[in-house]
């Protein structure tokens, strides 16, 4: 099968079976926003630094989010390449802890000089919508802007939680770019569980 396709800039472009597609929105902030209070009830949440050499622990937390929201870039990357990224001192990895278990992932990437990327940010389903997102964003912003950066950015896509874009905008990020991301469906290649991400069904 050819690996290229002309995307129409007006109207719909059909994709071959076996593909997934999302609209990607990128957002940025160029200064640290005003601090916001943590919502009540978030006292039990904490951040636990993940050792960048502990790839299995990292992937366990990543899969928690990935199998719900189609995050798979880290699952398909060759282990040697992933090890280089995760062990880079400019990449900060945290598990969100609540009630004795991992319930979320925060990954901050400062490898590009003068800027930071909120590379992965997410909570497990049972703790979404209860204030922990704001709690986690408060931590992410404080950690990021403690570094010598002039820009902090994030991207989210239409397969992510539908509230993510508004949440990021309420956090102080401004939209600056939109794109289309097309990939082979990782569920058809055995790279993700076949029953994962039910809101973006497999078309075999
Ligand atoms: C994006 C995501 C982290 C947002 O987290 P969330 O748990 O929905 O967010 P919250 O419940 O903290 O925030 C929603 C709003 O409700 C408020 N809120 C929620 N519970 C509250 C409570 N008990 N008391 C007071 N306010 C509360 C929050 O303060 C927040 O308002 P604000 O934005 O004006 O501060 C979450 O949806 C998620 O992890 N999704 C899955 C992964 C994903 O899609 N990640 C983004 C990919 S880039």
Tab-separated table of C-alpha atoms and ligand atoms in Angstrom:
chain	number	residue	atom	x	y	z
A	1	UNK	CA	0.000	0.000	0.000
A	2	UNK	CA	1.252	3.498	-0.820
A	3	UNK	CA	2.354	5.503	2.191
A	4	UNK	CA	1.141	8.836	0.868
A	5	UNK	CA	-2.241	10.400	0.237
A	6	UNK	CA	-3.383	13.824	-0.923
A	7	UNK	CA	-5.418	15.451	1.805
A	8	UNK	CA	-8.128	17.743	0.489
A	9	UNK	CA	-8.015	21.162	2.149
A	10	UNK	CA	-11.777	21.388	1.718
A	11	UNK	CA	-14.113	18.590	2.765
A	12	UNK	CA	-13.407	15.023	3.807
A	13	UNK	CA	-10.494	12.829	2.754
A	14	UNK	CA	-11.227	9.102	3.138
A	15	UNK	CA	-8.464	6.958	4.604
A	16	UNK	CA	-7.703	3.344	3.802
A	17	UNK	CA	-8.872	0.773	6.386
A	18	UNK	CA	-6.407	0.138	9.189
A	19	UNK	CA	-5.629	3.803	9.713
A	20	UNK	CA	-6.387	6.075	12.647
A	21	UNK	CA	-6.608	9.845	12.363
A	22	UNK	CA	-6.838	12.811	14.680
A	23	UNK	CA	-6.799	16.576	14.542
A	24	UNK	CA	-3.894	17.820	16.656
A	25	UNK	CA	-4.058	21.209	18.384
A	26	UNK	CA	-0.888	22.798	19.741
A	27	UNK	CA	-0.998	25.370	22.520
A	28	UNK	CA	1.678	27.506	24.151
A	29	UNK	CA	2.262	30.055	26.884
A	30	UNK	CA	5.092	32.584	26.833
A	31	UNK	CA	5.054	33.600	30.501
A	32	UNK	CA	4.133	31.967	33.771
A	33	UNK	CA	0.415	32.424	34.468
A	34	UNK	CA	-0.928	33.569	37.826
A	35	UNK	CA	-1.018	30.784	40.397
A	36	UNK	CA	-4.381	29.141	41.021
A	37	UNK	CA	-5.480	27.421	44.224
A	38	UNK	CA	-5.680	23.628	44.380
A	39	UNK	CA	-9.327	22.460	44.373
A	40	UNK	CA	-10.588	21.120	47.683
A	41	UNK	CA	-10.282	17.354	48.086
A	42	UNK	CA	-6.942	17.076	46.293
A	43	UNK	CA	-4.826	16.847	49.455
A	44	UNK	CA	-4.325	13.080	49.001
A	45	UNK	CA	-2.580	13.414	45.607
A	46	UNK	CA	1.191	13.445	45.321
A	47	UNK	CA	3.913	13.215	42.689
A	48	UNK	CA	6.403	10.381	42.695
A	49	UNK	CA	9.498	10.821	40.525
A	50	UNK	CA	9.972	7.933	38.077
A	51	UNK	CA	13.588	6.907	37.597
A	52	UNK	CA	14.337	7.321	33.887
A	53	UNK	CA	16.231	4.014	33.933
A	54	UNK	CA	13.154	2.156	35.161
A	55	UNK	CA	11.505	1.718	31.765
A	56	UNK	CA	9.052	-0.954	32.948
A	57	UNK	CA	7.661	1.279	35.699
A	58	UNK	CA	7.371	4.156	33.248
A	59	UNK	CA	5.554	1.988	30.688
A	60	UNK	CA	3.136	0.667	33.330
A	61	UNK	CA	2.050	4.240	34.111
A	62	UNK	CA	2.047	5.197	30.417
A	63	UNK	CA	-0.219	2.238	29.529
A	64	UNK	CA	-2.703	3.319	32.192
A	65	UNK	CA	-3.420	6.366	30.055
A	66	UNK	CA	-2.410	5.028	26.690
A	67	UNK	CA	-4.922	2.182	26.546
A	68	UNK	CA	-7.765	4.600	27.281
A	69	UNK	CA	-6.664	7.496	25.044
A	70	UNK	CA	-4.598	5.915	22.220
A	71	UNK	CA	-1.198	7.026	23.416
A	72	UNK	CA	1.189	4.596	21.765
A	73	UNK	CA	4.273	6.507	20.607
A	74	UNK	CA	6.275	5.229	23.557
A	75	UNK	CA	5.041	1.648	23.146
A	76	UNK	CA	6.228	1.367	19.547
A	77	UNK	CA	9.565	3.095	19.972
A	78	UNK	CA	12.588	0.750	19.996
A	79	UNK	CA	13.643	0.201	23.626
A	80	UNK	CA	17.130	1.608	23.054
A	81	UNK	CA	15.692	4.879	21.715
A	82	UNK	CA	13.152	5.085	24.531
A	83	UNK	CA	15.908	4.501	27.099
A	84	UNK	CA	17.887	7.439	25.703
A	85	UNK	CA	14.876	9.783	26.015
A	86	UNK	CA	13.740	8.657	29.458
A	87	UNK	CA	17.201	8.772	30.989
A	88	UNK	CA	17.949	12.229	29.564
A	89	UNK	CA	18.435	14.621	32.518
A	90	UNK	CA	16.311	17.176	30.630
A	91	UNK	CA	13.271	14.853	30.752
A	92	UNK	CA	11.339	14.767	34.041
A	93	UNK	CA	8.964	11.875	34.712
A	94	UNK	CA	6.395	11.672	37.507
A	95	UNK	CA	3.673	9.244	38.480
A	96	UNK	CA	0.643	10.765	40.181
A	97	UNK	CA	-0.122	8.803	43.344
A	98	UNK	CA	-3.457	8.540	45.141
A	99	UNK	CA	-4.709	6.026	47.660
A	100	UNK	CA	-1.574	3.900	47.362
A	101	UNK	CA	-1.574	3.534	43.590
A	102	UNK	CA	-0.476	5.222	40.385
A	103	UNK	CA	-3.310	7.275	38.889
A	104	UNK	CA	-1.609	9.518	36.372
A	105	UNK	CA	1.436	10.576	34.403
A	106	UNK	CA	3.258	13.887	34.156
A	107	UNK	CA	6.153	14.126	31.721
A	108	UNK	CA	8.056	17.369	31.151
A	109	UNK	CA	10.574	17.656	28.345
A	110	UNK	CA	13.212	20.411	28.477
A	111	UNK	CA	15.546	19.033	25.790
A	112	UNK	CA	14.991	22.048	23.506
A	113	UNK	CA	16.919	25.044	24.849
A	114	UNK	CA	14.795	27.774	26.414
A	115	UNK	CA	11.522	25.885	26.268
A	116	UNK	CA	9.557	23.132	27.908
A	117	UNK	CA	7.003	20.690	26.556
A	118	UNK	CA	4.211	19.243	28.614
A	119	UNK	CA	4.858	15.961	26.848
A	120	UNK	CA	2.364	13.708	28.647
A	121	UNK	CA	-0.321	14.800	31.092
A	122	UNK	CA	-3.179	12.612	32.164
A	123	UNK	CA	-5.168	10.974	34.921
A	124	UNK	CA	-6.772	7.575	35.182
A	125	UNK	CA	-10.551	7.538	34.604
A	126	UNK	CA	-11.701	7.150	38.252
A	127	UNK	CA	-9.966	10.382	39.306
A	128	UNK	CA	-10.861	12.541	36.285
A	129	UNK	CA	-13.242	15.457	36.861
A	130	UNK	CA	-12.634	15.728	40.595
A	131	UNK	CA	-10.120	18.539	40.761
A	132	UNK	CA	-6.974	16.452	40.330
A	133	UNK	CA	-6.404	17.812	36.825
A	134	UNK	CA	-6.147	21.352	38.184
A	135	UNK	CA	-3.963	20.090	41.044
A	136	UNK	CA	-1.644	18.382	38.527
A	137	UNK	CA	-1.528	21.405	36.234
A	138	UNK	CA	-0.534	23.587	39.180
A	139	UNK	CA	2.421	21.227	39.764
A	140	UNK	CA	3.324	21.063	36.074
A	141	UNK	CA	3.366	24.860	35.733
A	142	UNK	CA	5.438	25.344	38.882
A	143	UNK	CA	7.979	22.705	37.814
A	144	UNK	CA	8.201	24.009	34.248
A	145	UNK	CA	8.557	27.702	35.065
A	146	UNK	CA	11.195	26.971	37.720
A	147	UNK	CA	13.429	26.142	34.716
A	148	UNK	CA	15.067	28.809	32.543
A	149	UNK	CA	12.388	28.696	29.827
A	150	UNK	CA	10.647	31.345	27.776
A	151	UNK	CA	7.963	29.083	26.330
A	152	UNK	CA	5.927	26.155	27.597
A	153	UNK	CA	3.819	24.199	25.132
A	154	UNK	CA	1.588	21.166	24.760
A	155	UNK	CA	-0.332	19.404	22.048
A	156	UNK	CA	-3.545	17.459	22.337
A	157	UNK	CA	-5.619	15.601	19.780
A	158	UNK	CA	-9.221	14.701	19.130
A	159	UNK	CA	-8.704	11.197	20.509
A	160	UNK	CA	-7.679	12.674	23.886
A	161	UNK	CA	-10.265	13.605	26.509
A	162	UNK	CA	-12.716	16.067	24.865
A	163	UNK	CA	-12.291	18.477	27.779
A	164	UNK	CA	-8.510	18.725	27.380
A	165	UNK	CA	-8.354	21.730	25.006
A	166	UNK	CA	-10.637	23.876	27.177
A	167	UNK	CA	-8.783	22.736	30.271
A	168	UNK	CA	-5.450	23.799	28.732
A	169	UNK	CA	-6.910	27.141	27.646
A	170	UNK	CA	-8.226	27.745	31.178
A	171	UNK	CA	-4.699	26.942	32.362
A	172	UNK	CA	-3.226	29.819	30.338
A	173	UNK	CA	-2.194	28.101	27.071
A	174	UNK	CA	-3.107	29.740	23.738
A	175	UNK	CA	-3.789	27.740	20.572
A	176	UNK	CA	-1.199	28.382	17.849
A	177	UNK	CA	-1.308	25.442	15.419
A	178	UNK	CA	-3.596	22.731	14.115
A	179	UNK	CA	-2.612	19.617	12.165
A	180	UNK	CA	-3.755	16.170	11.110
A	181	UNK	CA	-2.049	13.049	12.419
A	182	UNK	CA	-2.539	9.770	10.576
A	183	UNK	CA	-1.066	6.462	11.692
A	184	UNK	CA	-1.397	2.730	11.347
A	185	UNK	CA	-3.831	1.476	13.965
A	186	UNK	CA	-1.594	0.031	16.722
A	187	UNK	CA	-4.365	-2.390	17.752
A	188	UNK	CA	-4.125	-4.146	14.385
A	189	UNK	CA	-0.383	-4.584	14.801
A	190	UNK	CA	-0.657	-6.064	18.297
A	191	UNK	CA	0.989	-2.988	19.818
A	192	UNK	CA	-2.071	-2.147	21.919
A	193	UNK	CA	-4.904	-4.251	23.287
A	194	UNK	CA	-7.557	-4.863	20.627
A	195	UNK	CA	-10.347	-3.629	22.935
A	196	UNK	CA	-8.611	-0.378	23.903
A	197	UNK	CA	-9.828	3.138	22.944
A	198	UNK	CA	-13.468	2.244	22.198
A	199	UNK	CA	-14.273	5.853	21.188
A	200	UNK	CA	-12.006	5.458	18.116
A	201	UNK	CA	-13.083	2.012	16.872
A	202	UNK	CA	-10.908	-0.252	14.742
A	203	UNK	CA	-11.713	-0.332	11.006
A	204	UNK	CA	-9.882	-3.414	9.827
B	1	LIG	C1	-7.135	16.681	30.850
B	1	LIG	C2	-7.395	16.191	32.251
B	1	LIG	C3	-6.100	16.015	32.980
B	1	LIG	C4	-8.227	17.229	32.996
B	1	LIG	O1	-8.404	16.754	34.310
B	1	LIG	P1	-9.796	16.788	35.107
B	1	LIG	O2	-9.658	15.849	36.230
B	1	LIG	O3	-10.921	16.609	34.162
B	1	LIG	O4	-9.782	18.246	35.607
B	1	LIG	P2	-10.396	18.843	36.940
B	1	LIG	O5	-11.523	18.035	37.456
B	1	LIG	O6	-9.295	19.154	37.877
B	1	LIG	O7	-10.814	20.229	36.370
B	1	LIG	C5	-11.979	20.547	35.770
B	1	LIG	C6	-12.489	21.818	36.405
B	1	LIG	O8	-13.368	21.468	37.449
B	1	LIG	C7	-12.949	22.025	38.695
B	1	LIG	N1	-13.193	21.056	39.754
B	1	LIG	C8	-13.276	19.732	39.613
B	1	LIG	N2	-13.550	19.153	40.794
B	1	LIG	C9	-13.638	20.134	41.691
B	1	LIG	C10	-13.903	20.156	43.067
B	1	LIG	N3	-14.150	19.067	43.773
B	1	LIG	N4	-13.941	21.353	43.670
B	1	LIG	C11	-13.711	22.467	42.973
B	1	LIG	N5	-13.448	22.497	41.657
B	1	LIG	C12	-13.422	21.350	41.033
B	1	LIG	C13	-11.486	22.265	38.513
B	1	LIG	O9	-11.002	23.260	39.385
B	1	LIG	C14	-11.429	22.672	37.075
B	1	LIG	O10	-11.820	24.005	36.881
B	1	LIG	P3	-10.769	25.070	36.346
B	1	LIG	O11	-10.224	24.499	35.057
B	1	LIG	O12	-11.517	26.311	36.159
B	1	LIG	O13	-9.738	25.098	37.423
B	1	LIG	C15	-8.183	14.878	32.271
B	1	LIG	O14	-9.360	15.043	31.543
B	1	LIG	C16	-7.436	13.689	31.742
B	1	LIG	O15	-6.488	13.196	32.330
B	1	LIG	N6	-7.872	13.158	30.597
B	1	LIG	C17	-7.328	11.950	30.039
B	1	LIG	C18	-5.972	12.136	29.418
B	1	LIG	C19	-5.945	13.279	28.451
B	1	LIG	O16	-6.751	13.403	27.559
B	1	LIG	N7	-4.950	14.130	28.656
B	1	LIG	C20	-4.712	15.260	27.809
B	1	LIG	C21	-3.900	14.814	26.687
B	1	LIG	S1	-2.854	16.040	26.035
